[in-house]
XYZ file of C-alpha atoms in Angstrom:
155
model
C -19.236 -200.760 4.079
C -18.542 -203.192 6.852
C -21.514 -203.962 9.148
C -21.369 -205.789 12.285
C -22.747 -209.260 12.380
C -25.173 -208.180 15.090
C -26.848 -205.437 12.942
C -27.048 -207.915 9.964
C -28.553 -210.524 12.080
C -31.170 -208.121 13.588
C -32.196 -206.997 10.036
C -32.478 -210.610 8.825
C -34.711 -211.487 11.832
C -36.860 -208.444 11.308
C -37.138 -209.258 7.632
C -38.086 -212.804 8.307
C -40.660 -211.742 10.878
C -42.338 -209.286 8.640
C -42.509 -211.860 5.816
C -43.920 -214.370 8.222
C -46.727 -211.857 9.169
C -47.714 -211.622 5.557
C -47.611 -215.418 4.948
C -49.550 -216.347 8.126
C -53.077 -215.474 6.653
C -52.237 -217.751 3.552
C -51.582 -220.575 5.868
C -54.688 -220.109 8.005
C -57.504 -222.619 7.766
C -60.045 -221.853 5.170
C -63.323 -220.376 6.494
C -65.968 -222.996 7.682
C -68.943 -222.276 5.530
C -72.082 -224.397 4.751
C -75.579 -223.987 3.316
C -78.457 -225.406 5.475
C -81.593 -226.282 3.817
C -84.689 -226.327 6.239
C -88.413 -225.964 6.108
C -89.880 -222.670 7.412
C -91.662 -224.326 10.309
C -88.901 -226.388 11.919
C -87.743 -225.079 15.222
C -85.062 -227.667 16.194
C -83.161 -226.758 12.839
C -82.472 -223.408 14.303
C -80.994 -225.091 17.327
C -78.659 -227.071 15.180
C -77.724 -224.054 13.197
C -76.904 -222.158 16.506
C -74.634 -225.064 17.450
C -72.715 -224.881 14.208
C -72.268 -221.209 14.367
C -71.017 -221.642 17.985
C -68.516 -224.102 16.729
C -67.184 -221.401 14.240
C -69.272 -222.208 11.177
C -70.842 -219.518 8.888
C -74.242 -221.055 7.924
C -76.300 -219.721 5.126
C -79.870 -220.688 5.690
C -82.201 -221.600 2.829
C -85.819 -222.361 3.516
C -87.768 -224.735 1.249
C -91.151 -226.275 1.554
C -89.965 -229.699 0.491
C -86.465 -231.068 1.283
C -86.847 -234.409 -0.475
C -85.368 -233.131 -3.746
C -82.366 -231.709 -1.873
C -81.726 -234.910 -0.029
C -82.141 -236.998 -3.374
C -79.729 -234.612 -5.247
C -77.016 -235.296 -2.440
C -77.635 -239.081 -2.234
C -79.271 -239.204 1.158
C -81.782 -242.147 1.223
C -85.149 -241.603 2.926
C -84.331 -244.211 5.570
C -81.386 -241.859 6.799
C -83.308 -238.607 6.477
C -83.798 -235.983 9.130
C -85.448 -232.553 9.333
C -82.737 -230.464 7.496
C -79.859 -231.035 5.097
C -76.679 -228.932 4.830
C -74.067 -228.949 2.223
C -70.402 -228.324 2.859
C -67.890 -228.983 0.018
C -68.671 -232.344 -1.532
C -70.758 -233.507 1.387
C -74.286 -233.394 2.568
C -74.791 -233.265 6.294
C -78.243 -234.765 7.125
C -79.880 -233.832 10.382
C -78.480 -233.116 13.936
C -74.867 -234.058 13.300
C -72.395 -232.641 15.938
C -70.002 -230.012 14.745
C -67.053 -232.219 15.819
C -68.188 -234.986 13.377
C -68.495 -232.383 10.549
C -65.050 -231.110 11.294
C -63.683 -234.706 11.323
C -65.416 -235.474 8.149
C -63.654 -232.567 6.505
C -60.415 -233.486 8.039
C -60.397 -237.144 6.931
C -62.116 -236.515 3.530
C -63.527 -240.036 3.096
C -64.902 -241.333 -0.184
C -68.438 -240.513 0.736
C -71.324 -238.396 -0.169
C -72.979 -237.650 3.190
C -73.007 -237.840 6.926
C -76.318 -238.279 8.715
C -77.827 -238.415 12.149
C -80.922 -240.328 11.135
C -84.203 -239.222 12.527
C -84.152 -236.592 15.350
C -82.140 -238.149 18.276
C -82.891 -236.740 21.727
C -79.896 -235.048 23.004
C -78.308 -234.335 19.681
C -77.373 -230.606 18.855
C -80.628 -228.702 18.482
C -82.607 -231.562 20.227
C -81.285 -231.076 23.741
C -84.782 -230.288 25.223
C -86.088 -233.655 24.134
C -84.183 -235.651 26.762
C -81.220 -237.723 26.057
C -80.462 -240.999 24.208
C -77.336 -242.556 22.607
C -77.224 -242.081 18.914
C -74.829 -242.693 15.925
C -73.878 -240.731 13.008
C -73.793 -242.704 9.770
C -71.409 -242.182 6.780
C -72.969 -242.645 3.408
C -70.295 -243.938 1.070
C -70.177 -243.068 -2.647
C -71.546 -246.603 -3.492
C -74.610 -246.183 -1.232
C -73.390 -248.368 1.527
C -73.058 -247.025 5.068
C -70.932 -247.299 8.126
C -71.006 -245.911 11.663
C -69.024 -242.616 11.746
C -69.543 -241.620 15.348
C -71.206 -242.720 18.542
C -72.731 -240.178 20.924
C -74.532 -240.221 24.288
C -76.617 -237.131 23.754
C -76.404 -233.759 25.387
């Protein structure tokens, strides 16, 4: 049976489009999921969690009375601690780190164990009501050394 090239071309195009529709979900970015550990009484942690959710993250919240063991387990030294610790993949996220820095961390995948916004910087995500101050996010490398990862001006 002889088919005209036009019909064959149309069928090829339609077949290709239907295959592409099935392949697209496989090529989509994996879901952005993390677990955030916080104390039951911390209010600003909720602001940071809301910031992450607005940025497309699914955040499971686990409340603990003492976060020191969680920080120690993930290699976050006390001098770089904050009020909550999140875990995403191989990394700990300590404190009020902006979602853009977390996304960049996962995109670049440096040889590191954690990313921290030490203390509770005014104007960082979840700390907007406290005013505004410049702050840095600090990458904690696998050998324990640190380097500046991001510089921010606050809210």
